[in-house]
Coordinates of C-alpha atoms and ligand atoms in Angstrom, one line a residue:
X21 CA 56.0 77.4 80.6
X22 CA 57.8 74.4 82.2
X23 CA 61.0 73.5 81.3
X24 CA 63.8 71.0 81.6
X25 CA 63.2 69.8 85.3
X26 CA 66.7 69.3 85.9
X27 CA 66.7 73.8 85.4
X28 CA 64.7 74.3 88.3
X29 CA 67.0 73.6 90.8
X30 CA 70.1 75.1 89.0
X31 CA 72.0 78.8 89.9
X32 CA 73.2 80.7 87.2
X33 CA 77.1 80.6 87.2
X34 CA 78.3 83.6 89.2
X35 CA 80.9 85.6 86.6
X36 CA 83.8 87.7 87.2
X37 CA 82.5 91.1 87.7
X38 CA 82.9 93.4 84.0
X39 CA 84.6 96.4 84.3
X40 CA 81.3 97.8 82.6
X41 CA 79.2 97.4 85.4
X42 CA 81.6 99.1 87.7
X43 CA 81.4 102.2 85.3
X44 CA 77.6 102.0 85.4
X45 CA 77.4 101.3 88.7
X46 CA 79.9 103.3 90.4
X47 CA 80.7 105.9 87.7
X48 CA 84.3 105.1 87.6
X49 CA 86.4 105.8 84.5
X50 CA 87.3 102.5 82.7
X51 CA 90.7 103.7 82.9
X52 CA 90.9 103.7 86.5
X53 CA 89.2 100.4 87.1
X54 CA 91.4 97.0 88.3
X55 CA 90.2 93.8 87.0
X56 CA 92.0 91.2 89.5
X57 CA 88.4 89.1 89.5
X58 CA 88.5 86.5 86.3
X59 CA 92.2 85.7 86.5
X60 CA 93.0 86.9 83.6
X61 CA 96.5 88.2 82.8
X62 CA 96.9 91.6 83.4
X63 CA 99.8 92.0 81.4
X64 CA 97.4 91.6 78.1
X65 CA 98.3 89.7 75.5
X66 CA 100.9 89.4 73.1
X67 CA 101.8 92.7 70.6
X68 CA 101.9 90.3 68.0
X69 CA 98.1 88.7 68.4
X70 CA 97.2 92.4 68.9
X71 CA 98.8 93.6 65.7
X72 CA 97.3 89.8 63.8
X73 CA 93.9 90.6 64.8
X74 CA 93.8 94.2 63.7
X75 CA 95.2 93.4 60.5
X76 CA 92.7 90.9 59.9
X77 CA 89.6 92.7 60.9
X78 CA 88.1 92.3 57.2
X79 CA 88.0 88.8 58.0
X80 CA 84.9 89.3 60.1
X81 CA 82.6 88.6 57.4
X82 CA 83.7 85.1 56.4
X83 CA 82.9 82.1 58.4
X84 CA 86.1 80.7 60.2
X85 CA 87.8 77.5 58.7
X86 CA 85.9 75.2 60.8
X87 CA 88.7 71.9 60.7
X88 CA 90.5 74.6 62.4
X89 CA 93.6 72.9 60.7
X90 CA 96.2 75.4 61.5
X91 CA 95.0 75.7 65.0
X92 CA 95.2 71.8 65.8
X93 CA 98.7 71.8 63.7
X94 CA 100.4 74.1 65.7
X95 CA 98.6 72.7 69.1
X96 CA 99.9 69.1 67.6
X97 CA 103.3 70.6 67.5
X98 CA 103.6 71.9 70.6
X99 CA 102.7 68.9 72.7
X100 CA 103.6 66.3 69.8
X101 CA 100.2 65.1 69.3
X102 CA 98.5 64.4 66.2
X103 CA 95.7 66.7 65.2
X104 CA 93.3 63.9 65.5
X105 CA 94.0 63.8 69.1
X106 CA 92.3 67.8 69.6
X107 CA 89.4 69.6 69.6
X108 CA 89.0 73.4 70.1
X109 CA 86.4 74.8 72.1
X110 CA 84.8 78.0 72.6
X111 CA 86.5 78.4 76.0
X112 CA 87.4 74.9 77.5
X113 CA 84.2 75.3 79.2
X114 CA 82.8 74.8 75.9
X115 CA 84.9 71.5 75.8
X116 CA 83.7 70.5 79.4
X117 CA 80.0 70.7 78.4
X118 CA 81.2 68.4 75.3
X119 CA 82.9 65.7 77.7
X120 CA 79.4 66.1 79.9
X121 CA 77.0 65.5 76.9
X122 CA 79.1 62.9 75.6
X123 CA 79.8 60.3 78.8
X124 CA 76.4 61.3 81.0
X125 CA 72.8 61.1 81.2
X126 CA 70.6 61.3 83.5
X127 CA 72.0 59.6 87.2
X128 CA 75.7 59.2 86.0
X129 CA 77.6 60.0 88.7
X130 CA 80.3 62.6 88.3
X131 CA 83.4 62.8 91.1
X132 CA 85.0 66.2 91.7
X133 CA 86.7 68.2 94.6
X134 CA 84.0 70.2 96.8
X135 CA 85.9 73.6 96.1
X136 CA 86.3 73.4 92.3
X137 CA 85.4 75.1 89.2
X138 CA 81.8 75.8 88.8
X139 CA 81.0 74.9 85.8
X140 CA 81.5 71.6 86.6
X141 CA 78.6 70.9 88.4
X142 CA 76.3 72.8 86.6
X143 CA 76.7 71.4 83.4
X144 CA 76.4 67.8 84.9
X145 CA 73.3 69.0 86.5
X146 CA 72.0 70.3 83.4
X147 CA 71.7 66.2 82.4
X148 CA 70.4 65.2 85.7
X149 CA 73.9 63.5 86.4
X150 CA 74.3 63.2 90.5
X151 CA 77.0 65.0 92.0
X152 CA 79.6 63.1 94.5
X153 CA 82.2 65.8 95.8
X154 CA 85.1 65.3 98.3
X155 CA 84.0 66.0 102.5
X156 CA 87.8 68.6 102.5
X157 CA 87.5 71.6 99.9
X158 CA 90.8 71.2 98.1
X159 CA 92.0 67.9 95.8
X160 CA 92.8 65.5 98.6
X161 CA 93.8 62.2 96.4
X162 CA 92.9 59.7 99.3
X163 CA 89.4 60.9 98.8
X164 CA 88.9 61.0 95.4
X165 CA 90.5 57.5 95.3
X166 CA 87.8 56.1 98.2
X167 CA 85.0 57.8 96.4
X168 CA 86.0 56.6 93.5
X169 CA 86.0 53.0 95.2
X170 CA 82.6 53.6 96.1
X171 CA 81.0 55.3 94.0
X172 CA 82.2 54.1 90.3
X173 CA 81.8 57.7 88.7
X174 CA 81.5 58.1 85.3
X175 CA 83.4 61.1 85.0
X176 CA 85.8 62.7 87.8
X177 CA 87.0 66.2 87.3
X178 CA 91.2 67.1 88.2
X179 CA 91.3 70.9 88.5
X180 CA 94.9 70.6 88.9
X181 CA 96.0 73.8 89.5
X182 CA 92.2 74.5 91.4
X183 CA 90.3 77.4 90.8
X184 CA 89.1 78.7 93.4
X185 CA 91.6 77.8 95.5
X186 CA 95.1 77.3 93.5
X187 CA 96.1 74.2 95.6
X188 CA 97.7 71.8 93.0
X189 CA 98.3 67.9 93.3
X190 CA 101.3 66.1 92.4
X191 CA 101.6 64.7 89.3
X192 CA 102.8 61.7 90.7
X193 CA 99.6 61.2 92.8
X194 CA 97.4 61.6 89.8
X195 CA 98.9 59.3 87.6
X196 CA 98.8 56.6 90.4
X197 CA 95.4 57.6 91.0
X198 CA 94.2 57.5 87.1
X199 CA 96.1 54.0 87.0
X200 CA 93.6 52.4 89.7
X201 CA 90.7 53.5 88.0
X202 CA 88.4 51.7 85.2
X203 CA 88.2 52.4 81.4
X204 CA 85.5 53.6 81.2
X205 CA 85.7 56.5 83.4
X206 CA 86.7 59.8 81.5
X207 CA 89.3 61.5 83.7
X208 CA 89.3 65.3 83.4
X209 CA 92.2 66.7 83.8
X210 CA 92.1 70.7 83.5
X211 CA 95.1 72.6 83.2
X212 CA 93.4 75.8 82.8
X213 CA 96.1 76.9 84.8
X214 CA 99.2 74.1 84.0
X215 CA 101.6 76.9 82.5
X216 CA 101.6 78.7 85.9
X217 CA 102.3 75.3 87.7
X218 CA 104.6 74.2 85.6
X219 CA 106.6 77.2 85.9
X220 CA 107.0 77.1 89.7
X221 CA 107.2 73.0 90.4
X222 CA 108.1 70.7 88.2
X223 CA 106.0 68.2 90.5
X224 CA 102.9 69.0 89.6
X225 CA 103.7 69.8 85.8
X226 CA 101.5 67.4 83.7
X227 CA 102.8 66.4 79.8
X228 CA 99.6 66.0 77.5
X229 CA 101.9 63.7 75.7
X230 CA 102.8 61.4 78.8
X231 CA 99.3 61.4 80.3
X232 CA 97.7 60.0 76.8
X233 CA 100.8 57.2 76.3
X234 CA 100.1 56.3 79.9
X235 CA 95.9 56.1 80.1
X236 CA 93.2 55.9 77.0
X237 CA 90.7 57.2 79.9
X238 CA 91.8 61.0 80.0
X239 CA 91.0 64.2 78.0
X240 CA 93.5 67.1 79.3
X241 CA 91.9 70.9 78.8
X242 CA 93.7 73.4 77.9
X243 CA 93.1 77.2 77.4
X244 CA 94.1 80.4 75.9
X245 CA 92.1 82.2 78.4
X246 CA 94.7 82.4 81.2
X247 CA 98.3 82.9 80.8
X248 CA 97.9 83.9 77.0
X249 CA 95.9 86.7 78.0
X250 CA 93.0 85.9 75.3
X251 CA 90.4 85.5 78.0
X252 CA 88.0 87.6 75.3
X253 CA 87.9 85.8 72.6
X254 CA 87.0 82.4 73.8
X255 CA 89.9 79.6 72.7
X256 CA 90.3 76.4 74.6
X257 CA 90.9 72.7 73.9
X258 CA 91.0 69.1 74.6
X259 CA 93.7 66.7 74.2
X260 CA 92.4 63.1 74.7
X261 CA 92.3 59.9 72.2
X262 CA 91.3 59.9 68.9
X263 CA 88.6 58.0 70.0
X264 CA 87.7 60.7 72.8
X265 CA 87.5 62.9 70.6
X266 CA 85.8 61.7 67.7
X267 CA 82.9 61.3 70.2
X268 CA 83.2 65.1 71.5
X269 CA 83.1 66.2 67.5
X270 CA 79.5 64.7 67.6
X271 CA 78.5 67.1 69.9
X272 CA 80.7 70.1 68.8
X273 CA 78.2 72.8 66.7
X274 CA 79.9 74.0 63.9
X275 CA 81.9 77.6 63.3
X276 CA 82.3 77.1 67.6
X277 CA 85.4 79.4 67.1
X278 CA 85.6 82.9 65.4
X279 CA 87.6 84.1 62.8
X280 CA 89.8 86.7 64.9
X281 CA 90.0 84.3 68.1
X282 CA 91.1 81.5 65.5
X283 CA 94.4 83.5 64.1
X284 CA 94.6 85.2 68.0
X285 CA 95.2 82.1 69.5
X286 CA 97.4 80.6 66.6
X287 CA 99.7 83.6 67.0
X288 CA 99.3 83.3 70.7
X289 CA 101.0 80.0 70.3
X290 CA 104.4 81.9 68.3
X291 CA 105.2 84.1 71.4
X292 CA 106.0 81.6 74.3
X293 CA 108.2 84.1 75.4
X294 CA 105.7 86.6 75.9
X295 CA 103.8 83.9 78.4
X296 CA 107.0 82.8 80.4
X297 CA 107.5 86.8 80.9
X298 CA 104.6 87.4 82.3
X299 CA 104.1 84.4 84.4
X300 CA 108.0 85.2 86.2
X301 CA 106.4 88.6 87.1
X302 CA 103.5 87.2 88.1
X303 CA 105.3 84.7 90.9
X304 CA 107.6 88.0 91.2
X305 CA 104.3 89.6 92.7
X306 CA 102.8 86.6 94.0
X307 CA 105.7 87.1 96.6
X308 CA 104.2 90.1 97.9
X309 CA 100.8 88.9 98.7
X310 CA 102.1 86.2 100.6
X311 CA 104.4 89.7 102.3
X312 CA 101.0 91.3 102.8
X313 CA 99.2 88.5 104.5
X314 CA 102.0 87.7 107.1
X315 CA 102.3 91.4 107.7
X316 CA 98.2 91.7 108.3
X317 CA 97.7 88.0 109.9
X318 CA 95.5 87.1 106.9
X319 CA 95.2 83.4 106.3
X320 CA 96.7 82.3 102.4
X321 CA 96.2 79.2 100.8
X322 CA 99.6 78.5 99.0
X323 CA 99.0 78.7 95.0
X324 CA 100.8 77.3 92.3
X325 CA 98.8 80.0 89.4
X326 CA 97.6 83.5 89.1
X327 CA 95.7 83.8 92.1
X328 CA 96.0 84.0 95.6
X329 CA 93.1 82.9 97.9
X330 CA 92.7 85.3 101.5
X331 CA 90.8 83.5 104.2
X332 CA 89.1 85.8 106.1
X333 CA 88.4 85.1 110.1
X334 CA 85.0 86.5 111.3
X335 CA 86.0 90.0 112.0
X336 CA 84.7 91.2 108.3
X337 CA 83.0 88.9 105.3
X338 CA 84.5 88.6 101.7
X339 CA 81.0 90.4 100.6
X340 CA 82.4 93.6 102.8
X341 CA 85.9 93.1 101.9
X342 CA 84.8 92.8 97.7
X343 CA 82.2 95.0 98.3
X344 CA 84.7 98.0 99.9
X345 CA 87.3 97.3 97.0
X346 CA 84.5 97.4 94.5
X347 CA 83.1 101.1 94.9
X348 CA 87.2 101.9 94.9
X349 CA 87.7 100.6 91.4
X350 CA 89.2 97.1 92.4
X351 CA 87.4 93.8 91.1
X352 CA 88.3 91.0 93.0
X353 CA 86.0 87.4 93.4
X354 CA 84.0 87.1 96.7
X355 CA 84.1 83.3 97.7
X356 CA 81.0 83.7 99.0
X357 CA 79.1 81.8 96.7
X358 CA 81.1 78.7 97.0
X359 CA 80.2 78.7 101.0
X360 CA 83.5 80.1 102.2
X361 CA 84.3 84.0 103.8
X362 CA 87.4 84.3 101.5
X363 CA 88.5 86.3 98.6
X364 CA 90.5 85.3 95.4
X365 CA 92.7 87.9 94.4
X366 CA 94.5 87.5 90.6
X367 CA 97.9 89.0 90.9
X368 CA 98.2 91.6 89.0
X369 CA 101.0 94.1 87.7
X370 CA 103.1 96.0 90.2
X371 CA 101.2 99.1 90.2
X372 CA 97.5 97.7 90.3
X373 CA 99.4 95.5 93.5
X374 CA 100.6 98.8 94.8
X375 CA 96.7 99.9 95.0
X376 CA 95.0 96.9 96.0
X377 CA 97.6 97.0 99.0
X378 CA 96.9 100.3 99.8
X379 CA 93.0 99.9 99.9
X380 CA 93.3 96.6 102.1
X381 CA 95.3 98.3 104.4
X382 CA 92.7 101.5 104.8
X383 CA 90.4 98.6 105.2
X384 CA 91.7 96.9 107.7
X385 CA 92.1 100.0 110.1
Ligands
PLP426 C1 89.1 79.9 83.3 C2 88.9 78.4 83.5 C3 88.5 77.6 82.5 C4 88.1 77.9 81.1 O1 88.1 79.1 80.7 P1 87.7 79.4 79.2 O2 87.8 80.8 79.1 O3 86.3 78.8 79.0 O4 88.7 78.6 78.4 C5 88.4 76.2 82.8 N1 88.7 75.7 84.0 C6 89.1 76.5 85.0 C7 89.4 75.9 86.2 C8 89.2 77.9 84.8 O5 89.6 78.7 85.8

């Protein structure tokens, strides 16, 4: 059967390994298994979306409130926005693959760092869009703003922190940047991982509010996914102009959300406190990787979220490194596939830390 030519060159996205196949695979108890490979937050999430979604499992047979009004209430509230200025997404992947189908077809150009989020790319290739990506692998703004120059791209992606890297521009250098460029270019800005940035550097933190007074070109992604701990049940969104977003709702299929991931992620939004817990521990730990890399002359690349990126020099590969921690019970995300012998850790609670310390160090000897 032929398809879609623009699917015959494409590589399906390489997910976070699931602690499933580590039990098939490896036999391991589920129990025993560390998850540091999706960056999710190993804390959970909040006891009060646990005890919400529990209550509310009869729910399951109804089709969720697809305005999502409560949702896009509360999100208004926190970043004092109107509603009309939101959409939710299933994931803000979902809403990247909105932005995509709304601004390209086939030969727009589309600007993004070399080492960024996958899904980037392949969604834009999807549409037969042409990729333009930055010669270093992290956000350098002197390149983005020369290919911009040259290249007039119809969208440009800010991963800002990055994954998989967790450099983080200034904000300073972004707004300057988004000020030189034209209309009509959507500027992506996705904060998948803005809390944690935020948190540590007031520099780099990005206001939704600010960014859409400032430019009408920008749709800022957010996500529940990450420091919320709701990675599972698929909540993200997009802050942009009501005219943004009116053209993403075209796109949008409807009842994108579910039920239980709908009153999850509006209870999420009740516990702040929960999130700035978590995150503190989180740079608590971060502290020690950096400890452990000194210690064991492992290159780092400095991160402003949940991760921490090891360079590794040509003694061993991150396939033997994710491999070894693997059969052990640890997940953690080879770098292999995006052409570089690293590893990205996610930080994890002090006692999965403990282990993942222990097994590098047997490794290394
Ligand atoms: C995790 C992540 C997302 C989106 O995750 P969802 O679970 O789809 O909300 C988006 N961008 C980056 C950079 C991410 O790391």
């Amino acid at each position: 059967m032929k398809f879609n030519r623009e699917l015959d060159e494409l590589v399906v996205y390489e997910a976070g390994k699931p602690i499933e196949l580590v039990v098939r695979e490896f036999g391991i108890k589920p129990i025993d298994i560390i998850k540091l490979g999706s960056n999710e937050n190993p804390y959970g999430c909040s006891p009060k979306v646990s005890a919400i979604i529990s209550e509310n499992s009869k729910m399951a047979s109804f089709y969720p409130d697809d305005s999502m009004f409560e949702l896009k209430e509360r999100l208004a509230k926190r970043y004092n926005l109107q509603s009309n200025n939101i959409i939710i997404g299933s994931g803000s992947d979902q809403v990247i693959e909105f932005c995509i189908r709304a601004k390209c077809t086939k030969g727009s150009k589309v600007l993004m760092a070399k080492t960024t989020f996958a899904m980037y790319e392949i969604y834009a290739r999807q549409i037969g869009a042409e990729i333009i990506k930055t010669p270093s692998h992290s956000h350098e703004i002197l390149e983005f703003k020369q290919l911009y120059s040259q290249h007039k791209p119809d969208i440009v992606f800010l991963c800002l922190p990055n994954n998989p890297l967790g450099e983080c521009l200034d904000k300073s250098d972004v707004f300057e940047f988004i000020s030189q460029t034209d209309p009509d270019t959507l500027i992506i800005i996705d904060g998948a991982y803005q809390e944690f940035a935020k948190a540590k550097d007031k520099s780099k933190a990005i206001d939704p509010k600010e960014l859409l007074e400032r430019f009408e070109n920008v749709i800022y992604l957010g996500t529940f996914s990450k420091a919320y701990g709701l990675g599972g049940m698929r909540v993200g969104y997009g802050l942009a102009s009501n005219e943004i977003i009116e053209a993403l709702h075209k796109i949008r299929p409807p009842f994108n959300i579910g039920v239980l991931s709908l009153l999850a992620a509006i209870e999420a939004l009740k516990d702040e406190d929960f999130v700035e817990t978590c995150i503190k521990y989180t740079f608590e730990e971060m502290l020690r990787y950096e400890s452990f890399a000194y210690a064991h002359g492992i290159t780092f690349i400095p991160s402003w979220t949940n991760f921490i990126t090891y360079i590794l020099d040509d003694k061993f590969s991150g396939t033997q490194v994710a491999d070894w921690l693997l059969r052990r019970g640890v997940i953690v995300r080879n770098l292999k596939s995006y052409g570089i012998n690293a590893i990205r850790i996610t930080i994890g609670t002090e006692k999965q830390n403990d282990r993942v310390f222990e097994l590098m160090k047997e490794f290394l000897q």
